[in-house]
Structure formats: structure tokens, C-alpha cells
CSV table of C-alpha atoms in Angstrom, one decimal:
chain,number,residue,atom,x,y,z
A,248,MET,CA,-104.1,212.8,9.9
A,249,ASN,CA,-106.3,215.2,7.9
A,250,LYS,CA,-108.5,213.1,5.7
A,251,ASN,CA,-109.4,216.1,3.5
A,252,SER,CA,-105.9,217.1,2.3
A,253,ILE,CA,-102.7,216.2,0.6
A,254,LYS,CA,-99.8,216.7,2.9
A,255,VAL,CA,-96.2,216.8,1.6
A,256,GLU,CA,-93.3,216.8,4.0
A,257,LYS,CA,-89.6,217.4,3.1
A,258,LEU,CA,-90.2,216.1,-0.4
A,259,SER,CA,-87.2,215.7,-2.7
A,260,LYS,CA,-86.8,214.1,-6.1
A,261,ASN,CA,-83.5,213.4,-7.8
A,262,PHE,CA,-82.8,211.9,-11.2
A,263,VAL,CA,-79.4,210.6,-12.4
A,264,ASN,CA,-78.3,211.7,-15.9
A,265,ASN,CA,-74.9,210.4,-17.1
A,266,LYS,CA,-73.9,209.7,-13.6
A,267,VAL,CA,-74.8,213.3,-12.6
A,268,VAL,CA,-77.4,213.7,-9.9
A,269,VAL,CA,-80.1,216.3,-10.9
A,270,LYS,CA,-82.2,217.6,-8.0
A,271,VAL,CA,-85.6,218.3,-9.5
A,272,LEU,CA,-87.5,218.9,-6.2
A,273,ASN,CA,-85.9,220.1,-3.1
A,274,ASN,CA,-87.4,219.7,0.4
A,275,LEU,CA,-90.9,220.7,-0.4
A,276,ASN,CA,-93.6,221.2,2.3
A,277,LEU,CA,-97.2,221.6,1.3
A,278,ASN,CA,-100.7,221.1,2.6
A,279,LEU,CA,-103.4,221.1,-0.1
A,280,GLU,CA,-107.0,221.2,1.2
A,281,THR,CA,-110.3,220.2,-0.3
A,282,GLY,CA,-112.5,222.9,-1.7
A,283,LYS,CA,-109.6,224.8,-3.3
A,284,ILE,CA,-108.3,225.3,-6.8
A,285,ILE,CA,-104.6,225.7,-6.7
A,286,ALA,CA,-102.5,226.9,-9.7
A,287,LEU,CA,-99.0,225.6,-9.9
A,288,VAL,CA,-96.9,227.9,-12.0
A,289,GLY,CA,-93.3,228.0,-13.1
A,290,PRO,CA,-91.0,227.8,-16.1
A,291,SER,CA,-90.5,224.7,-18.1
A,292,GLY,CA,-88.2,222.3,-16.3
A,293,SER,CA,-89.0,223.7,-12.9
A,294,GLY,CA,-90.5,220.5,-11.5
A,295,LYS,CA,-94.2,221.0,-12.0
A,296,SER,CA,-94.9,217.7,-13.9
A,297,THR,CA,-92.6,215.8,-11.5
A,298,LEU,CA,-94.5,217.1,-8.5
A,299,LEU,CA,-97.9,216.1,-10.1
A,300,HIS,CA,-96.6,212.6,-10.9
A,301,LEU,CA,-95.4,212.2,-7.3
A,302,LEU,CA,-98.8,213.3,-5.9
A,303,ALA,CA,-100.6,211.0,-8.3
A,304,LEU,CA,-98.5,208.1,-6.9
A,305,LEU,CA,-97.1,207.4,-10.4
A,306,ASP,CA,-93.5,207.8,-9.1
A,307,LYS,CA,-91.8,207.7,-5.7
A,308,PRO,CA,-89.9,210.5,-4.0
A,309,THR,CA,-86.2,210.3,-3.3
A,310,GLU,CA,-86.8,211.6,0.2
A,311,GLY,CA,-89.8,212.8,2.1
A,312,LYS,CA,-93.4,211.8,2.7
A,313,ILE,CA,-96.7,212.2,0.9
A,314,THR,CA,-100.0,211.7,2.8
A,315,ILE,CA,-103.1,211.3,0.7
A,316,LEU,CA,-106.5,212.0,2.4
A,317,GLY,CA,-105.0,210.8,5.7
A,318,GLU,CA,-103.2,207.8,4.2
A,319,PRO,CA,-99.4,207.7,4.4
A,320,THR,CA,-98.1,206.4,1.1
A,321,GLN,CA,-94.4,205.8,1.6
A,322,ASN,CA,-94.7,202.1,2.6
A,323,ILE,CA,-98.1,201.1,1.1
A,324,THR,CA,-98.5,197.9,-1.0
A,325,GLU,CA,-99.0,198.0,-4.7
A,326,ASN,CA,-102.6,197.0,-4.3
A,327,LYS,CA,-103.3,199.8,-1.8
A,328,ARG,CA,-101.6,202.3,-4.1
A,329,ASN,CA,-103.7,201.2,-7.1
A,330,GLN,CA,-106.8,201.4,-4.9
A,331,LEU,CA,-105.9,205.0,-3.8
A,332,ILE,CA,-105.4,206.0,-7.4
A,333,ARG,CA,-108.6,204.3,-8.7
A,334,ASN,CA,-110.9,205.7,-6.0
A,335,HIS,CA,-109.4,209.1,-5.1
A,336,ILE,CA,-107.1,210.5,-7.8
A,337,SER,CA,-107.9,211.7,-11.3
A,338,ILE,CA,-105.1,212.8,-13.6
A,339,ILE,CA,-105.3,214.9,-16.7
A,340,PHE,CA,-102.0,214.4,-18.6
A,341,GLN,CA,-100.4,216.9,-20.9
A,342,ASN,CA,-100.2,214.2,-23.6
A,343,ASN,CA,-103.8,212.9,-23.0
A,344,ASN,CA,-102.9,209.2,-22.5
A,345,LEU,CA,-106.1,208.1,-24.3
A,346,LEU,CA,-106.6,204.4,-25.2
A,347,LEU,CA,-106.1,204.4,-29.0
A,348,ASP,CA,-108.3,201.3,-29.6
A,349,PHE,CA,-111.3,202.8,-27.9
A,350,THR,CA,-113.8,205.5,-28.9
A,351,ALA,CA,-114.1,208.8,-27.2
A,352,VAL,CA,-117.1,207.7,-25.2
A,353,GLU,CA,-115.5,204.4,-24.2
A,354,ASN,CA,-112.3,206.3,-23.1
A,355,VAL,CA,-114.5,208.5,-20.8
A,356,ALA,CA,-116.5,205.6,-19.5
A,357,MET,CA,-113.4,203.5,-18.6
A,358,PRO,CA,-113.0,204.8,-15.0
A,359,LEU,CA,-116.5,203.6,-14.3
A,360,ILE,CA,-116.2,200.3,-16.1
A,361,ILE,CA,-113.0,199.3,-14.2
A,362,ARG,CA,-115.0,199.9,-11.0
A,363,ASN,CA,-117.4,197.2,-12.3
A,364,LYS,CA,-120.2,199.6,-12.9
A,365,ASN,CA,-122.8,198.6,-15.5
A,366,TYR,CA,-121.4,199.1,-19.1
A,367,ASN,CA,-124.5,200.6,-20.6
A,368,SER,CA,-125.1,203.1,-17.8
A,369,SER,CA,-121.3,204.0,-17.8
A,370,ILE,CA,-121.5,204.8,-21.5
A,371,LYS,CA,-124.6,206.9,-21.0
A,372,GLU,CA,-123.0,208.9,-18.3
A,373,ALA,CA,-119.8,209.3,-20.4
A,374,GLU,CA,-122.0,210.7,-23.2
A,375,SER,CA,-123.3,213.4,-20.9
A,376,TYR,CA,-119.7,214.4,-19.8
A,377,LEU,CA,-118.6,214.6,-23.4
A,378,LYS,CA,-121.5,216.9,-24.2
A,379,LYS,CA,-120.4,219.2,-21.3
A,380,VAL,CA,-117.1,219.7,-23.1
A,381,ASN,CA,-118.8,220.2,-26.4
A,382,LEU,CA,-117.9,216.8,-27.9
A,383,GLY,CA,-121.4,215.3,-28.2
A,384,HIS,CA,-120.8,215.0,-31.9
A,385,ARG,CA,-117.6,213.0,-31.5
A,386,LEU,CA,-118.8,210.2,-29.2
A,387,ASN,CA,-117.8,207.3,-31.5
A,388,HIS,CA,-114.7,208.7,-32.9
A,389,PHE,CA,-111.3,207.2,-32.1
A,390,PRO,CA,-108.5,209.4,-30.7
A,391,SER,CA,-106.7,209.3,-34.1
A,392,ASP,CA,-109.8,210.9,-35.7
A,393,LEU,CA,-109.7,213.8,-33.2
A,394,SER,CA,-107.7,217.0,-33.1
A,395,GLY,CA,-105.2,217.6,-30.3
A,396,GLY,CA,-107.7,219.9,-28.6
A,397,GLU,CA,-110.5,217.4,-28.9
A,398,GLN,CA,-108.3,214.7,-27.4
A,399,GLN,CA,-107.5,216.9,-24.5
A,400,ARG,CA,-111.2,217.5,-23.8
A,401,VAL,CA,-111.8,213.8,-23.9
A,402,ALA,CA,-109.1,213.4,-21.3
A,403,ILE,CA,-110.7,216.1,-19.2
A,404,ALA,CA,-114.1,214.5,-19.4
A,405,ARG,CA,-112.6,211.1,-18.5
A,406,SER,CA,-111.0,212.6,-15.4
A,407,LEU,CA,-114.1,214.4,-14.2
A,408,ILE,CA,-116.4,211.5,-14.6
A,409,SER,CA,-114.4,209.6,-12.0
A,410,ASP,CA,-115.8,212.0,-9.3
A,411,THR,CA,-112.6,211.6,-7.3
A,412,LYS,CA,-111.6,213.8,-4.4
A,413,ILE,CA,-108.3,214.8,-6.0
A,414,ILE,CA,-107.9,216.2,-9.6
A,415,LEU,CA,-104.3,216.8,-10.8
A,416,ALA,CA,-104.0,218.5,-14.2
A,417,ASP,CA,-100.9,219.1,-16.2
A,418,GLU,CA,-101.5,222.0,-18.6
A,419,PRO,CA,-105.2,221.0,-19.2
A,420,THR,CA,-105.9,223.9,-21.5
A,421,GLY,CA,-102.5,223.8,-23.4
A,422,ASN,CA,-104.1,222.6,-26.6
A,423,LEU,CA,-107.3,224.5,-26.4
A,424,ASP,CA,-108.5,227.8,-27.9
A,425,ASN,CA,-109.7,230.6,-25.7
A,426,LYS,CA,-113.3,229.7,-25.9
A,427,ASN,CA,-112.8,226.0,-24.9
A,428,SER,CA,-110.2,227.0,-22.3
A,429,SER,CA,-112.8,229.3,-20.6
A,430,GLU,CA,-115.4,226.5,-20.7
A,431,VAL,CA,-113.0,224.0,-19.2
A,432,LEU,CA,-111.9,226.5,-16.5
A,433,SER,CA,-115.6,227.2,-15.6
A,434,TYR,CA,-116.1,223.4,-15.0
A,435,PHE,CA,-113.1,223.3,-12.8
A,436,LEU,CA,-114.4,226.2,-10.8
A,437,LYS,CA,-117.7,224.3,-10.2
A,438,LEU,CA,-115.7,221.5,-8.6
A,439,LYS,CA,-115.0,223.8,-5.6
A,440,GLN,CA,-118.6,223.3,-4.7
A,441,LYS,CA,-118.1,219.6,-4.6
A,442,ASN,CA,-115.2,219.9,-2.1
A,443,LYS,CA,-112.4,218.6,-4.4
A,444,ILE,CA,-108.7,219.3,-4.4
A,445,VAL,CA,-107.8,220.7,-7.8
A,446,LEU,CA,-104.1,221.3,-8.5
A,447,ILE,CA,-103.5,222.6,-12.0
A,448,ALA,CA,-100.0,223.0,-13.4
A,449,THR,CA,-100.4,225.8,-16.0
A,450,HIS,CA,-99.0,228.7,-18.0
A,451,ASN,CA,-102.5,230.0,-18.5
A,452,ARG,CA,-102.9,233.4,-16.7
A,453,GLU,CA,-106.7,233.2,-16.5
A,454,ILE,CA,-106.4,229.9,-14.5
A,455,ALA,CA,-103.8,231.5,-12.2
A,456,LYS,CA,-106.0,234.5,-11.7
A,457,LYS,CA,-109.1,232.5,-10.9
A,458,ALA,CA,-107.5,229.9,-8.7
A,459,ASP,CA,-107.8,230.3,-4.9
A,460,TYR,CA,-104.1,230.7,-4.6
A,461,THR,CA,-101.0,230.2,-6.7
A,462,LEU,CA,-97.9,228.1,-5.9
A,463,SER,CA,-94.8,229.3,-7.8
A,464,ILE,CA,-92.1,226.7,-8.3
A,465,ARG,CA,-88.6,227.4,-9.6
A,466,ASP,CA,-85.5,225.2,-9.5
A,467,GLY,CA,-87.5,222.6,-7.6
A,468,ILE,CA,-88.4,224.9,-4.7
A,469,ILE,CA,-91.8,226.4,-3.9
A,470,LYS,CA,-91.0,230.1,-3.8
A,471,THR,CA,-94.4,231.7,-3.0
A,472,SER,CA,-97.9,230.9,-2.1
A,473,ASN,CA,-100.1,233.8,-2.8
A,474,GLY,CA,-103.6,233.9,-1.2
A,475,LYS,CA,-106.4,235.6,-3.0
């Protein structure tokens, strides 16, 4: 097994709606390698978010296999699944998923704190990441005090501080203006040098242009993979 990739084999995902089976993903085969930024594009409802949730191990496929960094995931225990997520997978959700009772800096520090790292050093490191996304002036604000774009940047900083091998992002620049979108994209590009797998579901043309290649999904099927 390749310990530097995500491998997807014959992956399908169905949902049942009013007793009607809806096939969202249909027999996908992918191999996503480290050191690449991959843009996942497609219309709303095409299955982009569903695929990201499956790769993040937040949901289970109806059929098929997902292998994460050499680790088959179809029969793993709950503890092993949580360990894989905690140590190897960072997720940037479209709706942020910030902890409402914690400040921006505490939200960003949380991945380090749950790994039992020193609280004070975790907070200090979180401050530096927030400054990288131009939120050094919002360290002690709660999510309810932040704009949608600011909340998204907190979520991005929280994901990046984890220093995981895999970063999955669902429309990470959807709530950002052009200036902040460009800054966030530049930081993703730097991750290539750190040998990460970065998969970004996006409608942003600039991200698609600067990605190493683009996966186009429609009706649950990967239609194209365009190398650069």
C-alpha cells in the first residue's frame, strides 16, 4: 500500500429519500498523491461535499474502498478511525464548524490541545497562524463577533495548524473577498513544499487554474482529470 496517497476503489454512495434511492457517487476510482493541490469542481449537488466527507472518514461509503496513507479504512475500529482523523486529516468545512464558546485563538489551538500539547505554547502557535490569515486583531473574539469571512479564515488557520498530511477543503474561499482569497490560496500553494495532499472543492476559477490538476465531477462520476 502507498503510504503517501489516498486511494479510492469502486466507491459509491447512495442516500434514501422517501424510499427512493439516490445515487450520489457512482463507482469512483482515484489516487491522490502527496505534494499535489487538486481542485474538485462541479455543479452544486454533483457530489463534491459527499466525496470530501467520505475521504475525511466522517461518513461510510455504500460500496467500495478508501485507503488512507496505506491504511485500509473499511473495517477499522472507531478508535483507529478517530486516530487517523486526529493525526492525518484536516478538514475545512463550508460552514466553518467553529466552537461557539471558544475564542478565535482557542478554536485554532484546539487541534494541538487535544493532542495533549502544552496549553500556553498551543495558544502562542495559534496566534501566529491567525496572524498569517490577517486576524491578529481578532484573537480573543468569539465566532459570533466575527463576520462570515473572518470565521472561515479562523477555520482555515485551525486546519493548517494541525500540520496533517491531508487537507480537505470545501469551498474554503466561498465567503472571502478577492484579496483574502488570494492570500489563502497562496498559503495552500506553500503546502506543496511540505508534501501534503490538498483537495479543494471549489467554484473559484483561480484555485482551479493554480491547482496541479482538476477533477471534474458531475452526477456522481469523475468525468475528467486534467493535468497541468
